[in-house]
DNA sequence: AACCTGACTTCGG
DNA sequence: TCCGAAGCCAGGT
């Protein structure tokens, strides 16, 4: 079940990192891109999720923006993501925000 | 084969 | 502290 994809190391690191996000935790685009080797590659995280979430079976719902909020627009996956996270034990406050102090998972840097 | 755009973040004024 | 502009890069058109 090897899914070798012709892409940059950065992108592959990204995929590996996303896969390693523990259940019940979330991670931000910036944190992931930084850990993958590019502090400003946040947008690529979104690309990766779009392109590989199904192919690589990525836990895409565990990726939120820096504010601890879901980046998807309502009725475009927003509610689905929120539900998936709540199922894993993630709590949303009255502003639909996740307490990152509590749920943010910082990936181990790939050396 | 180019150009546009995006589930973002960071930097500079 | 707030807001516009830049950075990143690959998929879709």
mmCIF file of C-alpha atoms in Angstrom, chain A residues 1-101:
data_model
loop_
_atom_site.group_PDB
_atom_site.id
_atom_site.type_symbol
_atom_site.label_atom_id
_atom_site.label_comp_id
_atom_site.label_asym_id
_atom_site.label_seq_id
_atom_site.Cartn_x
_atom_site.Cartn_y
_atom_site.Cartn_z
ATOM 1 C CA UNK A 1 0.000 0.000 0.000
ATOM 2 C CA UNK A 2 2.793 2.340 -0.833
ATOM 3 C CA UNK A 3 1.571 5.634 -2.116
ATOM 4 C CA UNK A 4 4.706 7.169 -3.483
ATOM 5 C CA UNK A 5 3.893 10.560 -4.872
ATOM 6 C CA UNK A 6 6.165 12.699 -6.935
ATOM 7 C CA UNK A 7 6.412 15.827 -4.882
ATOM 8 C CA UNK A 8 8.768 17.858 -2.773
ATOM 9 C CA UNK A 9 10.193 16.581 0.520
ATOM 10 C CA UNK A 10 8.313 19.363 2.186
ATOM 11 C CA UNK A 11 4.998 18.054 0.967
ATOM 12 C CA UNK A 12 5.840 14.503 1.903
ATOM 13 C CA UNK A 13 6.871 15.583 5.370
ATOM 14 C CA UNK A 14 3.589 17.373 5.581
ATOM 15 C CA UNK A 15 1.665 14.238 4.750
ATOM 16 C CA UNK A 16 3.622 12.243 7.309
ATOM 17 C CA UNK A 17 3.057 14.868 9.960
ATOM 18 C CA UNK A 18 -0.651 15.109 9.358
ATOM 19 C CA UNK A 19 -0.921 11.364 9.603
ATOM 20 C CA UNK A 20 0.828 11.478 12.943
ATOM 21 C CA UNK A 21 -1.558 13.888 14.618
ATOM 22 C CA UNK A 22 -2.917 11.929 17.590
ATOM 23 C CA UNK A 23 -6.600 11.320 17.938
ATOM 24 C CA UNK A 24 -8.214 13.865 20.198
ATOM 25 C CA UNK A 25 -5.698 16.548 19.270
ATOM 26 C CA UNK A 26 -5.551 19.273 16.663
ATOM 27 C CA UNK A 27 -2.736 21.051 14.890
ATOM 28 C CA UNK A 28 -2.520 24.311 12.976
ATOM 29 C CA UNK A 29 -1.463 24.914 9.395
ATOM 30 C CA UNK A 30 1.475 27.030 10.458
ATOM 31 C CA UNK A 31 2.756 24.551 12.989
ATOM 32 C CA UNK A 32 2.638 21.739 10.486
ATOM 33 C CA UNK A 33 4.296 23.655 7.697
ATOM 34 C CA UNK A 34 7.000 24.849 10.022
ATOM 35 C CA UNK A 35 7.680 21.357 11.301
ATOM 36 C CA UNK A 36 7.778 20.110 7.725
ATOM 37 C CA UNK A 37 10.530 22.564 6.973
ATOM 38 C CA UNK A 38 8.833 25.670 5.664
ATOM 39 C CA UNK A 39 7.533 28.248 8.155
ATOM 40 C CA UNK A 40 5.631 30.030 5.414
ATOM 41 C CA UNK A 41 4.179 27.090 3.644
ATOM 42 C CA UNK A 42 0.913 27.133 5.513
ATOM 43 C CA UNK A 43 -1.122 27.285 2.346
ATOM 44 C CA UNK A 44 0.451 24.129 1.113
ATOM 45 C CA UNK A 45 -1.026 22.332 4.063
ATOM 46 C CA UNK A 46 -4.444 23.194 2.727
ATOM 47 C CA UNK A 47 -3.405 22.000 -0.712
ATOM 48 C CA UNK A 48 -2.184 18.727 0.711
ATOM 49 C CA UNK A 49 -5.378 18.189 2.595
ATOM 50 C CA UNK A 50 -7.403 18.824 -0.528
ATOM 51 C CA UNK A 51 -5.277 16.568 -2.657
ATOM 52 C CA UNK A 52 -4.428 13.722 -0.321
ATOM 53 C CA UNK A 53 -7.057 13.577 2.385
ATOM 54 C CA UNK A 54 -8.854 10.782 0.624
ATOM 55 C CA UNK A 55 -5.961 9.126 -1.191
ATOM 56 C CA UNK A 56 -3.802 8.964 1.898
ATOM 57 C CA UNK A 57 -6.669 8.761 4.336
ATOM 58 C CA UNK A 58 -5.481 11.763 6.291
ATOM 59 C CA UNK A 59 -7.102 12.981 9.535
ATOM 60 C CA UNK A 60 -7.877 16.266 7.813
ATOM 61 C CA UNK A 61 -10.367 17.288 10.463
ATOM 62 C CA UNK A 62 -7.566 17.640 13.022
ATOM 63 C CA UNK A 63 -6.141 20.628 11.191
ATOM 64 C CA UNK A 64 -7.487 24.030 12.178
ATOM 65 C CA UNK A 65 -6.275 27.578 11.745
ATOM 66 C CA UNK A 66 -4.151 29.526 14.126
ATOM 67 C CA UNK A 67 -7.119 30.951 15.987
ATOM 68 C CA UNK A 68 -8.236 27.501 16.939
ATOM 69 C CA UNK A 69 -11.133 27.713 14.545
ATOM 70 C CA UNK A 70 -12.237 25.649 11.610
ATOM 71 C CA UNK A 71 -11.173 27.233 8.353
ATOM 72 C CA UNK A 72 -13.877 25.682 6.249
ATOM 73 C CA UNK A 73 -16.903 27.760 5.385
ATOM 74 C CA UNK A 74 -20.290 26.804 6.776
ATOM 75 C CA UNK A 75 -22.025 24.163 4.682
ATOM 76 C CA UNK A 76 -18.727 23.399 2.974
ATOM 77 C CA UNK A 77 -17.526 20.899 5.508
ATOM 78 C CA UNK A 78 -17.439 23.129 8.564
ATOM 79 C CA UNK A 79 -20.079 21.299 10.518
ATOM 80 C CA UNK A 80 -18.769 17.921 9.484
ATOM 81 C CA UNK A 81 -15.324 18.767 10.771
ATOM 82 C CA UNK A 82 -16.680 20.118 14.018
ATOM 83 C CA UNK A 83 -18.662 16.978 14.558
ATOM 84 C CA UNK A 84 -15.686 14.749 13.840
ATOM 85 C CA UNK A 85 -13.605 16.656 16.344
ATOM 86 C CA UNK A 86 -16.264 16.600 19.021
ATOM 87 C CA UNK A 87 -16.494 12.871 18.520
ATOM 88 C CA UNK A 88 -12.820 12.651 19.390
ATOM 89 C CA UNK A 89 -13.330 14.717 22.501
ATOM 90 C CA UNK A 90 -12.382 18.158 21.246
ATOM 91 C CA UNK A 91 -14.362 20.908 22.920
ATOM 92 C CA UNK A 92 -15.646 24.021 21.202
ATOM 93 C CA UNK A 93 -16.454 27.068 23.291
ATOM 94 C CA UNK A 94 -19.317 29.495 22.781
ATOM 95 C CA UNK A 95 -17.378 31.134 19.949
ATOM 96 C CA UNK A 96 -16.867 27.846 18.145
ATOM 97 C CA UNK A 97 -13.232 28.046 19.052
ATOM 98 C CA UNK A 98 -10.986 25.252 20.265
ATOM 99 C CA UNK A 99 -8.789 25.887 23.281
ATOM 100 C CA UNK A 100 -5.397 25.387 21.698
ATOM 101 C CA UNK A 101 -3.669 25.526 25.066
#
